[in-house]
Coordinates of C-alpha atoms in Angstrom, one line a residue:
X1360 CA 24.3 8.3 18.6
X1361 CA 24.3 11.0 21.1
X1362 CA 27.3 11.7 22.9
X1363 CA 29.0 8.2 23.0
X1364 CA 31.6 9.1 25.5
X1365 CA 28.7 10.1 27.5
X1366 CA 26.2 7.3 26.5
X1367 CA 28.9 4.8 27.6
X1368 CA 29.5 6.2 30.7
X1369 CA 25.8 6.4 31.1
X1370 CA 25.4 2.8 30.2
X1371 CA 27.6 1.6 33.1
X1372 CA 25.1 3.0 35.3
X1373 CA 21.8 2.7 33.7
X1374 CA 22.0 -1.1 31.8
X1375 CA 20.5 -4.2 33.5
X1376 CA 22.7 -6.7 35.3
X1377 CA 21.6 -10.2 34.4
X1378 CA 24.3 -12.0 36.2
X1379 CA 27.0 -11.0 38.5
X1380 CA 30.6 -11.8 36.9
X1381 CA 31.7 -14.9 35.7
X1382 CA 35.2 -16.9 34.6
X1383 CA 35.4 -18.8 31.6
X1384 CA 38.4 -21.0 30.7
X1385 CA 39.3 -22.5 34.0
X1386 CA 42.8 -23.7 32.6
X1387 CA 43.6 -20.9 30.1
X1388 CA 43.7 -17.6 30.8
X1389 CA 40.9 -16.1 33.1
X1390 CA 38.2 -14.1 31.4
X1391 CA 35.6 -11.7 33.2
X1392 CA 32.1 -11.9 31.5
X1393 CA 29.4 -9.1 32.6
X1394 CA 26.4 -9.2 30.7
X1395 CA 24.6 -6.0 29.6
X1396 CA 21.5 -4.1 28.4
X1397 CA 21.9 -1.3 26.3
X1398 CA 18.8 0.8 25.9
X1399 CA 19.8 4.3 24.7
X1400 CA 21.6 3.3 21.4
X1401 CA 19.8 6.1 18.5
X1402 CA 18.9 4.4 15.2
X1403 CA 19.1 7.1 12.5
X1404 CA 15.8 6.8 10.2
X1405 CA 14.9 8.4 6.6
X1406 CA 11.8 8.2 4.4
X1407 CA 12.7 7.1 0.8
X1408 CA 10.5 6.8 -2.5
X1409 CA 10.4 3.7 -4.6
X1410 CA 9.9 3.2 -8.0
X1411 CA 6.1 3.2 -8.9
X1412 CA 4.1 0.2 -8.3
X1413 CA 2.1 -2.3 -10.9
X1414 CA -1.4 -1.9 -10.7
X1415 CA -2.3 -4.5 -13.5
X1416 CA -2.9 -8.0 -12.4
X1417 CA -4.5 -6.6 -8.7
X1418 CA -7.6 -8.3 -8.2
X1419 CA -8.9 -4.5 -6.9
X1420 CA -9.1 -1.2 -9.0
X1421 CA -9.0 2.3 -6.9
X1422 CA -10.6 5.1 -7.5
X1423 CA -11.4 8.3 -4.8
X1424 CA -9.5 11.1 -3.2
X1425 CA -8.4 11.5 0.0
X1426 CA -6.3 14.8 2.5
X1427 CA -4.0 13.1 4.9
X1428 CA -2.0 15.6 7.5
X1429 CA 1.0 13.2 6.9
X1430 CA 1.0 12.1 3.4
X1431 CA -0.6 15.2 1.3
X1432 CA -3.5 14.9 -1.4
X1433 CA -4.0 11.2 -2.7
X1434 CA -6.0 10.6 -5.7
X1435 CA -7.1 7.7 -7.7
X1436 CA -8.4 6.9 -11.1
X1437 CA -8.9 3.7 -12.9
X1438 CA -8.9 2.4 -16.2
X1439 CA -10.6 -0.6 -18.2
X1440 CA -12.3 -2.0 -21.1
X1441 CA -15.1 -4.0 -21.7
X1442 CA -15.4 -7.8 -23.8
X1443 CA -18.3 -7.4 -26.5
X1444 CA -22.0 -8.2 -25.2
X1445 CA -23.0 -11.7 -26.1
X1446 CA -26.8 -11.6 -27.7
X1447 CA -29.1 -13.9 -29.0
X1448 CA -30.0 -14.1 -33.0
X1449 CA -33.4 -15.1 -31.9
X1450 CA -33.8 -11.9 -30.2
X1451 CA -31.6 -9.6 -32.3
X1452 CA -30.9 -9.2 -35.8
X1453 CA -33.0 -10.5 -39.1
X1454 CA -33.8 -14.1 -37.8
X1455 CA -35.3 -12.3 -34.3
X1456 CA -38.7 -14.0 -33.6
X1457 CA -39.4 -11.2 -30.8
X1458 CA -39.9 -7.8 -30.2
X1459 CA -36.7 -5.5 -28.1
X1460 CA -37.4 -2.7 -26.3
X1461 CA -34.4 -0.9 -24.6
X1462 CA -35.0 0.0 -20.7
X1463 CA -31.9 0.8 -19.2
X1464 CA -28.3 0.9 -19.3
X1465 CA -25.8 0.9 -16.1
X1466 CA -22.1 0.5 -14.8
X1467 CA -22.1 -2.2 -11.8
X1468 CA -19.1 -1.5 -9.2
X1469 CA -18.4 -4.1 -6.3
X1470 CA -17.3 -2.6 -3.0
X1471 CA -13.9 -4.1 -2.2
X1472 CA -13.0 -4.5 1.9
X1473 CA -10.4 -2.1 1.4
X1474 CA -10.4 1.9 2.0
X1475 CA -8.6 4.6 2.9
X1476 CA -9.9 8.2 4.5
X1477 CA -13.1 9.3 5.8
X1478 CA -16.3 7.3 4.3
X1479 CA -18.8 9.0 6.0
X1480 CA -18.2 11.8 3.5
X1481 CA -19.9 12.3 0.7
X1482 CA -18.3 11.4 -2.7
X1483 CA -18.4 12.1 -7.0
X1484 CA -17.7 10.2 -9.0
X1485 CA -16.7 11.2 -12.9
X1486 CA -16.9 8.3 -15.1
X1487 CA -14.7 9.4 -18.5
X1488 CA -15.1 7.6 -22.2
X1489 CA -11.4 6.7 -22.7
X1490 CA -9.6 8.4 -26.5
X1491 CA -7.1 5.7 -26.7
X1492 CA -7.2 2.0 -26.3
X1493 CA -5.4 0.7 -23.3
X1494 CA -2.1 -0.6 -24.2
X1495 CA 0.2 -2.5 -21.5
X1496 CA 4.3 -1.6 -21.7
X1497 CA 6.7 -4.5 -23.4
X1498 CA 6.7 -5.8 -19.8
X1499 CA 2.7 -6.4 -20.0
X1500 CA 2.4 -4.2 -17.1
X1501 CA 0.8 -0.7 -16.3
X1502 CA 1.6 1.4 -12.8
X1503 CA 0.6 3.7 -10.8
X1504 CA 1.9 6.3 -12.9
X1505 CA 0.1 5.6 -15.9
X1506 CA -2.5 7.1 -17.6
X1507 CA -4.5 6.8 -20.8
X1508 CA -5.6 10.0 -22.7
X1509 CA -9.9 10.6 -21.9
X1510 CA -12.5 13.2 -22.7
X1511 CA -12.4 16.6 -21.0
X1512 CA -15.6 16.2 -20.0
X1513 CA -17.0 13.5 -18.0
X1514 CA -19.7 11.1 -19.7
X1515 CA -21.4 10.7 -16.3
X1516 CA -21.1 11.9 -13.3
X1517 CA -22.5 10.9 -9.6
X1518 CA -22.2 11.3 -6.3
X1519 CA -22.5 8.4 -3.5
X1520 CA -21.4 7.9 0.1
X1521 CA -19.6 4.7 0.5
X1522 CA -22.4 2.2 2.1
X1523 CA -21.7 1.5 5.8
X1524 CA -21.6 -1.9 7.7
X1525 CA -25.6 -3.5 7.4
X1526 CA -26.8 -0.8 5.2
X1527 CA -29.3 -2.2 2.8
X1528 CA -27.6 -2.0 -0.8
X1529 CA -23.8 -2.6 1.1
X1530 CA -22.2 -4.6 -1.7
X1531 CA -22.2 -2.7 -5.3
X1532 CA -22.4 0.9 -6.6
X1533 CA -24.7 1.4 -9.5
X1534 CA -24.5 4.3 -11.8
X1535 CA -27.0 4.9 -14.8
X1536 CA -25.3 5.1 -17.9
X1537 CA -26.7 7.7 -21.2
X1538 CA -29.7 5.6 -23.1
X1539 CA -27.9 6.7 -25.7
X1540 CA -25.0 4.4 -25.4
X1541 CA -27.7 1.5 -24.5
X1542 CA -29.7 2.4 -27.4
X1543 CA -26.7 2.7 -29.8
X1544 CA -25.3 -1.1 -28.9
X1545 CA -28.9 -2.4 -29.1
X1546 CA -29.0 -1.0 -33.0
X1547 CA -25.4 -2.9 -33.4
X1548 CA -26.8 -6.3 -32.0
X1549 CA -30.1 -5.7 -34.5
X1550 CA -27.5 -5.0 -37.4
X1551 CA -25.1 -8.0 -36.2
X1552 CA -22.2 -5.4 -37.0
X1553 CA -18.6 -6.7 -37.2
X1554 CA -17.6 -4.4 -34.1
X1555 CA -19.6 -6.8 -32.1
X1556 CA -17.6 -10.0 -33.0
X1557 CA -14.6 -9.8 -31.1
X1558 CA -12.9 -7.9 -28.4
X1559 CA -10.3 -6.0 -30.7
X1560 CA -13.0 -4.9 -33.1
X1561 CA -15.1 -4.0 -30.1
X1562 CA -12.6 -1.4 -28.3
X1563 CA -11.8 0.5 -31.7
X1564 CA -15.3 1.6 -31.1
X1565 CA -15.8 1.7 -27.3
X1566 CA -12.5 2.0 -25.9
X1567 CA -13.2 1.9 -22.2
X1568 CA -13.8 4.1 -19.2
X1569 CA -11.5 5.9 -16.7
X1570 CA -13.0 6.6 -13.0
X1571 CA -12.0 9.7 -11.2
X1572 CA -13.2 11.8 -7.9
X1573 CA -14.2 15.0 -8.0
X1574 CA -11.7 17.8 -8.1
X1575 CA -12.5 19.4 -4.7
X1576 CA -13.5 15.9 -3.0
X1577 CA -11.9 15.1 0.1
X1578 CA -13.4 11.9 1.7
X1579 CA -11.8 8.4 1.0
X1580 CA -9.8 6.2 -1.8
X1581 CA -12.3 3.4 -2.5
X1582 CA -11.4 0.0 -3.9
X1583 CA -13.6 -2.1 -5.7
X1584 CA -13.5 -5.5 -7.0
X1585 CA -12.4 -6.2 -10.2
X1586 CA -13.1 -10.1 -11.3
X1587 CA -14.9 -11.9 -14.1
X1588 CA -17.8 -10.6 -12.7
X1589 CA -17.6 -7.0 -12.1
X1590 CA -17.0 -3.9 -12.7
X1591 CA -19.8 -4.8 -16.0
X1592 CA -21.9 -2.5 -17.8
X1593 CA -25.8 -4.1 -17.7
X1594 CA -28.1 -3.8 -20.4
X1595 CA -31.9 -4.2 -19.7
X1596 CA -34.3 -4.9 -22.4
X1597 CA -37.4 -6.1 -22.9
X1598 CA -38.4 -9.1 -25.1
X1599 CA -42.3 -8.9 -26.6
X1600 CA -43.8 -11.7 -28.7
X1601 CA -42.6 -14.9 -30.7
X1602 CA -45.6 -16.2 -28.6
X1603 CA -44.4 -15.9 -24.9
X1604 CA -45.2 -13.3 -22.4
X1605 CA -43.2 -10.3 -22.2
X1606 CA -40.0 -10.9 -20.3
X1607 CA -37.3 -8.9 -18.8
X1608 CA -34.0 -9.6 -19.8
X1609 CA -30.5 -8.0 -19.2
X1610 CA -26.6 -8.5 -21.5
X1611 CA -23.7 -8.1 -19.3
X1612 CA -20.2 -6.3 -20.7
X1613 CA -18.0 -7.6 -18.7
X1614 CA -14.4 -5.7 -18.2
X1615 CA -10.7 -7.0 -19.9
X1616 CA -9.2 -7.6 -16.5
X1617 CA -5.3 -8.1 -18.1
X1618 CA -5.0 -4.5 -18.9
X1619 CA -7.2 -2.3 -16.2
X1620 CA -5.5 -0.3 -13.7
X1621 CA -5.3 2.2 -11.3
X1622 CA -3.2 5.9 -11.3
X1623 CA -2.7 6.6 -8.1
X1624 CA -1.1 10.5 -7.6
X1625 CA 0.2 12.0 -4.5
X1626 CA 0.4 16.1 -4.1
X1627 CA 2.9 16.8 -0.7
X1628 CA 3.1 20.5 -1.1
X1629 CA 1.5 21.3 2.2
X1630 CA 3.2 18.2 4.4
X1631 CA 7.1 17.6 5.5
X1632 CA 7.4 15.3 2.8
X1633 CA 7.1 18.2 0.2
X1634 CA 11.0 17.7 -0.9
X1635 CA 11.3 14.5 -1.3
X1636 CA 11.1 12.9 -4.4
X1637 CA 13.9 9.4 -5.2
X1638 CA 16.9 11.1 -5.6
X1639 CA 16.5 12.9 -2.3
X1640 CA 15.7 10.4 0.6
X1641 CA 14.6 13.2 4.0
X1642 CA 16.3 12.2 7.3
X1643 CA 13.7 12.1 10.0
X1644 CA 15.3 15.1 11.5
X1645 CA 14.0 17.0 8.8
X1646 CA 10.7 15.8 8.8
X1647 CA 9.8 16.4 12.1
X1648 CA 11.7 13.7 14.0
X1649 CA 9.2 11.6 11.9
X1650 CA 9.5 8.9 9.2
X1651 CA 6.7 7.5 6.8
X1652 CA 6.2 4.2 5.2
X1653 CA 2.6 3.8 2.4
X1654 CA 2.1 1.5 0.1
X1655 CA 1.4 1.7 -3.0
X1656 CA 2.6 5.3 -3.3
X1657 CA 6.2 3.7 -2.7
X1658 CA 7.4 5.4 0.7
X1659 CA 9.6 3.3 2.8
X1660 CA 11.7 3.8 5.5
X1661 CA 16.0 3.3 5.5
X1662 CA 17.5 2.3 9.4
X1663 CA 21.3 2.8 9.8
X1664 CA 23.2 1.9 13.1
X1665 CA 26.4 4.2 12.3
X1666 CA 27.7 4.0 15.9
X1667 CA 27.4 0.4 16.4
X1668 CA 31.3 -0.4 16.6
X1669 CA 31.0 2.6 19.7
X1670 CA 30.1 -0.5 21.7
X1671 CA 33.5 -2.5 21.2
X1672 CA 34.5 -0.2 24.1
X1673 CA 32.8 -1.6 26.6
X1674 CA 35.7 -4.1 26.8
X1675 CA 38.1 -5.9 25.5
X1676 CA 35.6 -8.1 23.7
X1677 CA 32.0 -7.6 23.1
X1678 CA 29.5 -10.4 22.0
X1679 CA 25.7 -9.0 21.0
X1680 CA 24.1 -11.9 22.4
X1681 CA 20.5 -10.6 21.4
X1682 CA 19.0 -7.7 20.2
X1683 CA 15.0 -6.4 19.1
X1684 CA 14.2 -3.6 17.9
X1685 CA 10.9 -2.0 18.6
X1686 CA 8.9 0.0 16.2
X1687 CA 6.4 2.2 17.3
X1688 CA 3.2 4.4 15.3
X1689 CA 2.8 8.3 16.0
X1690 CA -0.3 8.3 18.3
X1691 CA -2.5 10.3 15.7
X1692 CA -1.5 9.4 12.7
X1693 CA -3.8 6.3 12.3
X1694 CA -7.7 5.7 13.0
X1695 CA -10.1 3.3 11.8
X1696 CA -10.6 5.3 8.6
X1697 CA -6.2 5.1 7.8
X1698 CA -5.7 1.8 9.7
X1699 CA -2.0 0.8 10.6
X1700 CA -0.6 -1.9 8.5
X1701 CA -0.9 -5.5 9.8
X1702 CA 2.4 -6.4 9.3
X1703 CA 5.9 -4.9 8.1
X1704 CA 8.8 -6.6 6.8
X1705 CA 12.6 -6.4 6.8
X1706 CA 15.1 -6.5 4.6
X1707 CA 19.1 -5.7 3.9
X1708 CA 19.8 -2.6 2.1
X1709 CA 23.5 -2.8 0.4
X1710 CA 25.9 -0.3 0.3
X1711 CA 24.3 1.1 -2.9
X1712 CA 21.1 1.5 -1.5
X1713 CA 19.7 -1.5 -3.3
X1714 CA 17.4 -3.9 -1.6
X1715 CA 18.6 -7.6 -0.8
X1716 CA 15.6 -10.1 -1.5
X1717 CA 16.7 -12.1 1.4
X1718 CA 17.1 -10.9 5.0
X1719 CA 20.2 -12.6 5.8
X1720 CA 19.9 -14.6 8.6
X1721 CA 21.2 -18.2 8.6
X1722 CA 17.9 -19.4 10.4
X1723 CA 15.7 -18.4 7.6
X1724 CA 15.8 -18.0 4.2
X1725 CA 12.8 -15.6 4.0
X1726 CA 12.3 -11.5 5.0
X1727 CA 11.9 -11.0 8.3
X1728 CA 8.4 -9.8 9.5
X1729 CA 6.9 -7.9 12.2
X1730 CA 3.1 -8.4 13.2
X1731 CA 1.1 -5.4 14.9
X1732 CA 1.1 -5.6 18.3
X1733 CA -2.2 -3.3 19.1
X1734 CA -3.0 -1.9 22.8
X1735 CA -6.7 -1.1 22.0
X1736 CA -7.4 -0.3 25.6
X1737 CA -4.7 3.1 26.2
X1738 CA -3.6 2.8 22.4
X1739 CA -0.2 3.7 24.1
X1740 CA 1.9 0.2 23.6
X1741 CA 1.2 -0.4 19.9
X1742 CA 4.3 -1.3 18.0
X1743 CA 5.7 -4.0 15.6
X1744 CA 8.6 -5.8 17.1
X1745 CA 12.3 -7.5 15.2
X1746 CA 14.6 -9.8 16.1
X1747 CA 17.8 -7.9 14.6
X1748 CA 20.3 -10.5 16.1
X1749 CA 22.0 -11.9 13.6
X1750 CA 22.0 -8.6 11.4
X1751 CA 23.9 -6.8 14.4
X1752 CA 26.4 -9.8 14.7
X1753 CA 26.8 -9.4 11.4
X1754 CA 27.4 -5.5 11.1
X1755 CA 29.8 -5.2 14.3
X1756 CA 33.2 -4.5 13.3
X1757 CA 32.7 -3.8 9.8
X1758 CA 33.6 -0.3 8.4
X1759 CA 33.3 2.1 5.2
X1760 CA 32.2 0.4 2.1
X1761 CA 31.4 -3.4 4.0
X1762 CA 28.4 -1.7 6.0
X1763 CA 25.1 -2.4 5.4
X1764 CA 21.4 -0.4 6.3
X1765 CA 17.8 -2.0 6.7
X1766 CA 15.0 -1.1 4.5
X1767 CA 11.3 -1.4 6.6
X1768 CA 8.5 -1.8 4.5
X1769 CA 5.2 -2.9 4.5
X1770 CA 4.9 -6.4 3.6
X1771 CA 4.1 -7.4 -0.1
X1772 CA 0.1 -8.2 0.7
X1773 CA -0.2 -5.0 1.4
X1774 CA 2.6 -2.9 -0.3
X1775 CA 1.7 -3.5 -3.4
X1776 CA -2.6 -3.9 -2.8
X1777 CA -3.3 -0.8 -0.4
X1778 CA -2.4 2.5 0.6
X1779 CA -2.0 1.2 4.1
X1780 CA 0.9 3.8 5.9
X1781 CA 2.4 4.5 9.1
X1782 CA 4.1 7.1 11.0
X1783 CA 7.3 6.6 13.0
X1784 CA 9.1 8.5 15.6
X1785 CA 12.7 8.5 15.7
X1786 CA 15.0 8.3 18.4
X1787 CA 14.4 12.2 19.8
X1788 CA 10.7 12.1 19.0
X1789 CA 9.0 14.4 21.7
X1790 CA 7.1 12.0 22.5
X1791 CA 8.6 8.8 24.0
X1792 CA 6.1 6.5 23.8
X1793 CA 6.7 6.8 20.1
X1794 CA 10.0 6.4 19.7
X1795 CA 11.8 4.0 18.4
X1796 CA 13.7 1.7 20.0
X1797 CA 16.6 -1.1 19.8
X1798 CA 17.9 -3.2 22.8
X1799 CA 20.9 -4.8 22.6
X1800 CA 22.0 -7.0 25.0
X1801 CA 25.6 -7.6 24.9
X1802 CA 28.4 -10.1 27.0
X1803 CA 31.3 -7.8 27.9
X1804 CA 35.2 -10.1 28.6
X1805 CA 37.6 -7.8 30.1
X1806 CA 41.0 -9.8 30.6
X1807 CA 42.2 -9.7 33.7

């Protein structure tokens, strides 16, 4: 807080009046009651890292590189093998009736709905064979920290710009593989070889793929579906006689989906973040008056109220009978290209630092959540909003080693699925219209 003395002097002059005095207990002992609005209380903020996210089991994989102001040099890559191509003996092998002819050979992408940074740039794309087999941890998981060892060199490489709204191809990516590779599994399927039976024999000879942006790219993190369906590597052939006309055919390999995932890297050299790393949490006052929250590079935001008892002298007794705190973006820090987060949760932090699954609140047995409120006229009232109530009751009076902090987050949708973030002023931000801020209204008894 500021200067308390002076902030609650200041508060006798500046808070709201909702009702003139009032007497409770008309045959005990009488009781003044003057109800408040404090609006100046400073909520002291820090950005934290997490531990690094899973990646396996998203229904997305990420791949694309991206320079934000706030949050430094992002960079994904993904990583995933492929099920064995189903063929036809009729077409293949020594009981074939027909003629193949190999045509073409390609890796299908889907376009996911989610990006981050500027699309309207134009992007590479390096697609690397993979050395090792993809192995998931004694958890069956893989994070955003984990890699698989590739080729130096890239197998193939493109470049694209990410389709815009009504374009006419606006749904997949298609990139043409080596005829090699297509020619190579077309002599396996003529041979019937072993490596084609199953998916473990099929890895040990193609283990996979891992997608990366190019080194000097700057333009966006892409997501793209990842299903039963796609990514898949397409084979198209070419069928001639066993008495039909020539026909065009394709063989889809479609991709493992238990054990791809993204690596998703973060370089803050050049930003206020550059220090922080999770056994050194940065207070906002050395970041620029500035907090930040992302997703899945694990950045959250800590709250403490450490001069909350400051308002027991206000009277004899003092009852918060409401209070909402108000959470507001850094004009500039978002666009369309880095949108804000649709919603953030909150939750109890422990006197350890440890987050409390439940926000405790005796109405709900869930986090709390905040939804965006967006001005999209002035873009100057935008701000998520809290009912911190029951957490204040809770807190007032306690001391040392019983006192709590809140952890705000984004909510697990998007936490764990996107690189959704979001700037915050603190409580001296330059700019007020971004600051921070709590209101608590309180019920003051002075015995008379």
């Amino acid at each position: 807080m500021k200067c308390l003395s002076y902030f609650l002097c200041c508060t006798l002059f500046l808070v709201s009046c909702i009702s003139d005095d009032f007497t409770v207990g008309d045959n005990l002992v009488s009781v003044k009651g003057r109800n408040m609005i404090i609006e100046d209380y400073t909520v002291e903020l820090e950005t934290h890292l997490g531990d690094s996210s899973v990646t396996t089991g998203l229904a997305r994989i990420f791949e694309g590189k991206y320079h934000s102001p706030d949050f430094g040099i992002i960079a994904a890559h993904s990583y995933f093998d492929f099920n064995p191509p189903g063929y036809s003996q009729s077409e293949f092998g020594s009981d074939a009736i027909v003629t193949v002819k190999f045509d073409s050979i390609s890796l299908i992408l889907r376009y996911d709905d989610f990006s981050y940074g500027d699309t309207t740039q134009l992007q590479t794309l390096h697609i690397y064979k993979l050395k090792q087999t993809i192995e998931l941890d004694e958890k069956s998981q893989l994070y955003t920290t984990s890699s698989v060892a590739a080729d130096t060199d890239p197998w193939v490489t493109c470049q694209f710009y990410r389709p815009q709204e009504h374009w006419e191809n606006d749904t997949t990516l298609e990139i043409r593989l080596p005829d090699e590779f297509g020619l190579e599994l077309v002599d396996l399927m003529q041979a019937q070889s072993d490596l084609l039976e199953t998916y473990v024999n099929f890895r040990t000879y193609f283990k996979g793929i891992k997608l990366s942006p190019g080194t000097d790219d700057n333009a966006a993190v892409n997501s793209f579906v990842l299903n039963s369906e796609y990514p898949v590597i397409r084979l198209h052939y070419t069928t001639i006689g066993g008495g039909v006309a020539t026909e065009e055919n394709k063989i889809d390999m479609t991709v493992n989906t238990s054990v791809a995932f993204s690596q998703i890297g973060t370089d803050r050299s050049n930003t206020v973040l550059q220090s922080l790393s999770s056994n050194n949490p940065l207070p906002s006052t050395e970041t620029g008056n500035k907090v930040h929250l992302q997703g899945l590079t694990g950045l959250y935001t800590k709250l403490s109220f450490p001069d909350l008892n400051e308002i027991l002298k206000l009277g004899k007794q003092v009852i918060i009978s409401s209070a909402i705190l108000y959470v507001y973006p850094v004009s500039g820090t978002y666009s369309g290209f880095t949108p804000l987060p649709a919603n953030l949760s909150l939750n109890y932090l422990d006197e350890n630092g440890k987050a409390i699954d439940i926000y405790v609140d005796p109405s709900t047995i869930t986090v709390q959540s905040g939804t965006l409120v967006e001005d999209n006229i002035y873009g100057r009232n935008t701000y998520y909003a809290f009912d911190v109530t029951s957490y204040l009751q809770y807190e007032l009076g306690l001391i040392g080693m019983y006192k709590s902090s809140l952890q705000l987050y984004l909510d697990d949708t998007e936490k764990n699925n996107t690189l959704k973030s979001l700037v915050l002023g603190d409580s001296s931000f330059p700019n007020d219209e971004n600051r921070i801020k709590l209101i608590i209204y309180v019920v003051v008894y002075d015995n008379e």
